[in-house]
Coordinates of C-alpha atoms in Angstrom, one line a residue:
M1 CA 0.0 -0.1 0.0
R2 CA 2.8 2.3 1.0
M3 CA 4.7 1.8 -2.2
F4 CA 1.6 2.2 -4.4
W5 CA 0.8 5.5 -2.7
M6 CA 4.3 6.9 -3.1
G7 CA 4.7 5.8 -6.7
L8 CA 1.3 7.3 -7.6
S9 CA 2.2 10.6 -5.8
V10 CA 5.6 10.9 -7.6
V11 CA 3.9 10.3 -11.1
L12 CA 1.3 12.9 -10.4
L13 CA 3.8 15.5 -9.0
W14 CA 6.3 14.8 -11.7
S15 CA 3.7 15.9 -14.2
G16 CA 3.1 19.1 -12.3
R17 CA -0.3 17.9 -11.0
V18 CA -1.5 17.5 -7.4
P19 CA -4.1 14.6 -6.6
G20 CA -7.6 16.1 -7.1
K21 CA -6.5 19.3 -8.6
T22 CA -6.2 20.6 -12.2
E23 CA -3.4 22.5 -13.7
T24 CA -5.6 25.6 -14.1
E25 CA -5.8 25.8 -10.4
Y26 CA -2.1 26.3 -10.3
P27 CA -1.3 29.0 -13.0
I28 CA 2.4 29.0 -12.0
E29 CA 5.1 29.0 -14.6
K30 CA 7.9 26.5 -13.8
K31 CA 11.2 28.3 -14.4
M32 CA 13.7 25.5 -14.4
P33 CA 16.7 26.2 -16.6
V34 CA 17.6 23.5 -19.2
E35 CA 21.1 23.4 -17.8
A36 CA 19.9 23.2 -14.2
V37 CA 21.9 20.7 -12.0
I38 CA 19.6 18.5 -10.0
T39 CA 21.0 15.8 -7.7
Y40 CA 18.0 13.3 -8.3
P41 CA 16.3 14.5 -11.5
D42 CA 14.1 11.3 -11.8
S43 CA 13.3 10.6 -8.1
N44 CA 13.1 12.0 -4.7
P45 CA 14.5 9.6 -2.0
L46 CA 13.3 11.9 0.9
R47 CA 9.8 11.8 -0.5
E48 CA 9.9 8.1 -0.9
A49 CA 10.8 7.8 2.8
L50 CA 7.7 9.5 4.0
L51 CA 5.4 7.2 6.0
P52 CA 1.7 7.4 6.8
V53 CA 0.8 9.5 9.9
P54 CA -0.4 7.9 13.2
E55 CA -3.6 9.5 14.4
T56 CA -1.8 10.6 17.7
A57 CA 0.7 12.6 15.6
V58 CA -2.0 15.2 14.8
F59 CA -1.8 17.9 17.5
R60 CA -4.9 20.2 17.9
M61 CA -6.1 22.6 20.5
E62 CA -9.9 23.5 20.5
G63 CA -10.3 27.3 19.9
W64 CA -6.6 27.9 18.9
C65 CA -4.6 28.2 15.7
L66 CA -1.4 26.2 15.9
W67 CA 1.6 26.8 13.6
D68 CA 5.4 26.6 13.4
P69 CA 6.1 23.2 15.1
S70 CA 9.6 22.3 16.4
V71 CA 10.5 19.4 18.7
I72 CA 13.3 18.3 20.9
K73 CA 13.9 15.1 23.0
V74 CA 15.1 15.6 26.6
G75 CA 15.5 12.5 28.6
D76 CA 12.6 10.2 27.7
T77 CA 10.2 13.1 26.9
Y78 CA 9.5 14.9 23.5
H79 CA 8.9 18.6 23.8
L80 CA 6.9 20.3 21.1
F81 CA 7.1 24.0 20.7
C82 CA 4.8 26.0 18.4
S83 CA 3.1 29.3 18.0
R84 CA -0.5 29.9 19.0
W85 CA -3.2 32.4 18.7
P86 CA -7.0 32.5 19.2
K87 CA -9.0 30.9 16.5
A88 CA -11.3 34.0 16.7
D89 CA -8.5 36.1 15.5
D90 CA -7.9 34.0 12.3
H91 CA -10.1 36.2 10.2
S92 CA -10.1 37.0 6.5
F93 CA -7.1 39.4 6.9
N94 CA -4.9 36.6 7.8
S95 CA -3.2 38.6 10.6
G96 CA -3.9 36.7 13.8
W97 CA -0.5 35.1 13.6
M98 CA 1.2 38.5 14.0
R99 CA -0.1 38.5 17.6
S100 CA 1.0 34.9 18.4
H101 CA 2.8 33.5 21.4
V102 CA 4.8 30.3 22.0
I103 CA 3.6 27.2 23.8
R104 CA 5.1 23.9 24.8
A105 CA 3.4 20.4 24.7
T106 CA 4.9 17.0 25.8
S107 CA 4.8 13.4 24.9
K108 CA 6.6 10.2 25.7
N109 CA 6.5 9.3 22.1
L110 CA 7.7 11.5 19.1
F111 CA 4.3 10.7 17.4
G112 CA 2.2 11.7 20.3
P113 CA -0.2 12.1 21.7
Y114 CA 1.0 15.6 22.9
E115 CA -0.5 17.4 25.9
F116 CA -0.3 21.2 26.3
Q117 CA 1.9 22.2 29.3
E118 CA 2.4 25.9 29.3
V119 CA 2.8 29.2 27.6
V120 CA 6.6 29.7 27.1
L121 CA 6.9 33.2 25.6
H122 CA 4.2 35.9 25.3
P123 CA 4.5 39.5 23.9
K124 CA 3.2 41.0 27.0
D125 CA 6.3 39.9 28.9
H126 CA 8.9 40.3 26.1
P127 CA 11.4 43.2 26.1
W128 CA 11.0 44.1 22.4
A129 CA 8.7 41.5 20.7
T130 CA 5.7 43.2 22.1
R131 CA 3.2 42.5 19.4
G132 CA 3.9 38.9 18.4
I133 CA 6.4 35.9 18.8
H134 CA 6.2 33.7 15.8
N135 CA 8.0 30.7 14.1
P136 CA 9.8 29.4 17.3
K137 CA 12.5 26.7 16.8
I138 CA 14.2 24.8 19.8
T139 CA 17.8 23.7 19.9
K140 CA 20.4 23.1 22.4
V141 CA 23.7 25.1 22.7
G142 CA 26.1 23.6 25.3
D143 CA 24.2 22.8 28.4
R144 CA 21.4 25.5 27.7
F145 CA 18.3 25.4 25.6
L146 CA 17.9 28.0 23.0
L147 CA 14.4 29.1 21.6
Y148 CA 14.9 31.3 18.6
H149 CA 11.9 33.0 16.9
L150 CA 10.7 35.9 14.7
G151 CA 9.9 39.0 17.0
I152 CA 7.1 41.4 15.9
P153 CA 7.0 44.5 15.4
K154 CA 10.8 44.6 14.8
W155 CA 10.6 41.6 12.3
S156 CA 13.8 40.4 13.5
T157 CA 15.3 37.2 15.1
G158 CA 15.2 36.9 18.8
F159 CA 16.8 34.5 21.1
A160 CA 15.6 33.2 24.6
Y161 CA 17.7 30.8 26.8
A162 CA 16.8 28.4 29.6
D163 CA 18.8 26.1 31.8
A164 CA 15.9 23.6 31.8
I165 CA 13.5 22.7 29.0
E166 CA 10.7 23.7 31.3
G167 CA 12.2 27.2 31.7
P168 CA 12.2 29.9 33.1
W169 CA 13.1 31.5 29.6
E170 CA 15.2 34.6 29.5
P171 CA 14.9 36.6 26.2
L172 CA 18.0 38.6 25.1
P173 CA 17.2 42.3 25.4
Q174 CA 17.7 43.0 21.7
P175 CA 17.3 41.2 18.4
V176 CA 20.2 39.0 17.2
L177 CA 19.7 39.7 13.5
K178 CA 17.4 41.6 11.3
A179 CA 16.2 38.5 9.5
N180 CA 13.0 36.7 8.8
N181 CA 12.3 33.0 8.8
P182 CA 15.6 32.2 10.5
A183 CA 17.1 28.6 10.5
L184 CA 20.1 28.2 12.7
L185 CA 22.8 25.6 12.7
V186 CA 25.3 25.7 15.7
R187 CA 28.6 24.1 14.8
E188 CA 30.7 21.8 17.0
D189 CA 33.2 24.6 17.6
G190 CA 30.4 26.9 18.9
S191 CA 30.2 29.1 15.7
A192 CA 26.9 29.5 14.1
Y193 CA 25.5 29.4 10.4
M194 CA 22.2 30.7 9.7
V195 CA 19.8 31.0 6.6
S196 CA 16.9 33.4 6.3
K197 CA 14.3 34.8 4.0
H198 CA 15.3 38.0 2.4
K199 CA 13.0 40.4 0.3
P200 CA 15.2 42.5 -2.0
K201 CA 14.1 45.8 -3.3
P202 CA 13.1 46.5 -6.0
T203 CA 12.1 43.0 -7.0
K204 CA 13.2 41.5 -10.3
D205 CA 9.9 40.5 -11.5
G206 CA 7.6 43.0 -9.9
K207 CA 6.5 40.6 -7.4
W208 CA 7.5 39.9 -3.7
D209 CA 10.7 38.0 -4.2
A210 CA 11.9 35.8 -1.3
C211 CA 15.6 35.0 -1.6
M212 CA 17.8 33.0 0.7
K213 CA 20.6 34.7 2.6
A214 CA 23.3 33.1 4.7
H215 CA 24.8 34.5 7.9
V216 CA 27.8 33.4 10.0
A217 CA 29.0 34.3 13.6
D218 CA 31.9 33.2 15.7
Q219 CA 29.4 32.6 18.5
V220 CA 25.8 31.9 18.6
N221 CA 24.7 35.2 20.0
G222 CA 26.5 37.1 17.2
P223 CA 27.5 39.5 15.8
Y224 CA 26.3 37.9 12.5
K225 CA 27.7 38.9 9.2
T226 CA 26.3 38.0 5.7
F227 CA 28.0 35.1 4.1
G228 CA 28.7 34.7 0.4
E229 CA 28.5 38.4 -0.7
G230 CA 24.9 38.8 0.4
R231 CA 23.5 37.2 -2.8
N232 CA 20.7 34.7 -3.1
R233 CA 22.2 31.4 -2.1
L234 CA 19.6 29.3 -3.9
P235 CA 20.6 28.4 -7.5
Y236 CA 19.0 30.1 -10.6
D237 CA 17.3 32.7 -8.3
F238 CA 14.9 30.2 -7.0
E239 CA 12.9 31.5 -4.1
L240 CA 11.8 30.1 -0.6
E241 CA 9.9 30.4 2.5
D242 CA 10.1 28.7 5.9
P243 CA 13.6 27.1 5.8
T244 CA 14.9 24.5 8.2
I245 CA 18.5 23.3 8.4
W246 CA 20.5 20.4 9.6
W247 CA 24.0 18.8 9.2
A248 CA 24.4 15.5 7.6
N249 CA 26.5 13.7 5.0
N250 CA 29.1 16.4 5.4
Q251 CA 26.9 19.0 4.1
Y252 CA 24.2 21.7 5.0
N253 CA 20.7 20.4 4.3
V254 CA 18.0 22.9 3.8
I255 CA 14.3 22.1 3.5
C256 CA 11.9 24.9 2.7
T257 CA 8.9 25.7 0.5
D258 CA 9.2 26.7 -3.2
W259 CA 7.8 30.3 -2.8
E260 CA 6.8 31.1 -6.4
G261 CA 6.8 27.5 -7.7
K262 CA 9.7 28.2 -9.9
V263 CA 11.3 24.8 -9.1
T264 CA 8.1 22.6 -9.4
G265 CA 5.4 24.7 -11.1
I266 CA 3.2 23.9 -7.9
Q267 CA 2.1 26.5 -5.3
K268 CA 4.6 26.4 -2.4
P269 CA 5.4 22.7 -2.1
V270 CA 8.1 21.5 0.3
V271 CA 11.5 21.2 -1.6
Y272 CA 15.1 20.2 -0.5
Y273 CA 18.6 21.8 -1.1
T274 CA 22.1 20.7 -0.1
S275 CA 25.4 22.5 0.2
K276 CA 29.0 21.5 0.9
D277 CA 30.2 24.9 1.7
G278 CA 27.1 26.9 2.8
I279 CA 27.5 29.2 -0.3
H280 CA 26.6 27.1 -3.4
Y281 CA 23.4 25.2 -3.0
E282 CA 22.1 22.4 -5.3
L283 CA 18.5 21.4 -5.7
Y284 CA 18.0 17.8 -4.5
S285 CA 15.1 17.1 -6.7
D286 CA 12.5 19.0 -8.5
I287 CA 9.8 16.4 -7.5
P288 CA 8.4 18.0 -4.2
V289 CA 8.9 16.4 -0.9
W290 CA 5.3 17.2 0.1
T291 CA 2.8 19.5 -1.6
Q292 CA 0.4 22.0 -0.3
T293 CA -2.8 20.2 -0.9
E294 CA -2.2 16.5 -1.2
P295 CA -4.2 14.4 1.2
I296 CA -2.4 13.5 4.5
L297 CA -2.4 9.6 4.5
L298 CA -3.1 8.1 8.1
E299 CA -2.0 4.8 9.3
D300 CA -5.5 3.5 9.3
G301 CA -5.8 4.2 5.5
T302 CA -8.0 7.2 5.9
Q303 CA -6.7 10.6 5.0
L304 CA -7.0 14.3 6.1
E305 CA -7.7 16.9 3.6
A306 CA -5.5 20.1 3.6
S307 CA -5.5 23.4 1.8
R308 CA -2.1 24.4 3.2
I309 CA 1.0 22.6 4.3
E310 CA 3.6 25.0 5.5
R311 CA 6.5 25.6 8.0
P312 CA 8.3 22.2 7.4
Q313 CA 10.6 21.4 10.3
V314 CA 12.7 18.2 10.8
Y315 CA 13.4 16.0 13.8
I316 CA 16.9 14.5 13.7
N317 CA 17.3 11.5 16.2
E318 CA 20.5 10.5 18.1
K319 CA 21.7 8.5 15.1
G320 CA 21.6 11.5 12.8
E321 CA 18.6 10.2 11.0
L322 CA 15.7 12.3 9.9
E323 CA 13.0 10.6 11.8
A324 CA 10.0 12.9 11.4
L325 CA 8.9 15.8 9.2
L326 CA 6.8 18.3 11.1
V327 CA 4.4 20.7 9.3
A328 CA 1.6 23.2 10.1
V329 CA -1.8 22.4 8.3
G330 CA -4.4 24.8 7.2
I331 CA -7.8 23.3 6.3
E332 CA -8.9 26.3 4.3
E333 CA -7.0 28.6 2.0
R334 CA -6.2 31.2 4.7
S335 CA -6.8 29.1 7.9
H336 CA -4.1 28.0 10.4
D337 CA -5.3 24.9 12.3
Y338 CA -3.0 22.1 13.5
I339 CA 0.3 20.4 13.6
V340 CA 1.2 17.1 12.0
I341 CA 4.3 15.0 12.9
R342 CA 4.9 12.7 10.0
P343 CA 7.1 9.7 10.3
V344 CA 10.1 9.4 8.0
D345 CA 11.9 6.1 7.3
H346 CA 15.1 7.0 9.0
F347 CA 16.3 9.1 6.1
V348 CA 20.0 10.1 5.8
P349 CA 21.2 11.9 2.6
T350 CA 23.7 9.9 0.5
N351 CA 24.1 12.3 -2.4
G352 CA 27.9 12.5 -3.4
V353 CA 28.7 9.3 -1.5
K354 CA 30.3 6.7 -4.0
S355 CA 28.8 3.3 -4.0
E356 CA 31.2 0.4 -3.1
N357 CA 29.4 -1.8 -5.8

């Protein structure tokens, strides 16, 4: 059943189609250059490693919008951080998320069920993100936990530290970097590498461009400087939103969404890039990892319908394997609804590794 589903999905996506949708519903021009270098032009091993979702791996809270999932394991407990705001604020202007706060939920199993524990960061108590705290991501730096996020109204990256995963959390008094959609990688020597979404002005095509910038710092708290001459780090001026990053196979691995569909010809699917030096990135496959509107297959054979699948985030286990792909799901076009933690069949990238056969 799994192989049939994956095979059917790849065929449909390779043709630029999403199950249940027509091409006219996605009037996006695929802008893949003929000379484009693609690691896997005829397949997508990461997509093929996606597994059906246990019912317990769907995290909802009645009356609330949930977005931006990120999870960390501490001892025998998984701690899920995400942004939250009242469902009543999720109106047609799509601005409720700008007043979000950060919560924590826990489970003894990566795939749930998760139980709400507490509000972690709230604008009313923050030194400068006084309107909204959005897109939180959790990591560990030395013996301390670091929760980094987008802070509104400064639209900058903020850091908060805690000695224990339960807090208390201490936000730094000022933003660390003027950047949106941050994705941070802390190196073994304590230095840091970060990618972010950047909107150049004026835009090249008259639309809102979303390029990827890279930043480096000798220590996690900065100061950060732009890496690679400040240009778009994605090849062929591809665009992105919502990057996440991890280190594996001696390379930087970035999963994000295909902002204008230039890679896939589909509205904002999840795509994957790799880089050996943090400057030159290569497209892993132009077959999406996951699309916005494809049904979410559950373990019992049923499926969840979605209009939006965004904010991809990875969970890397102790062996360095990608064990789960977390996403935020919107049932309707502009709604923000719940979190899904999708199992992945212990994926480790092997691009560039020579076979012994």
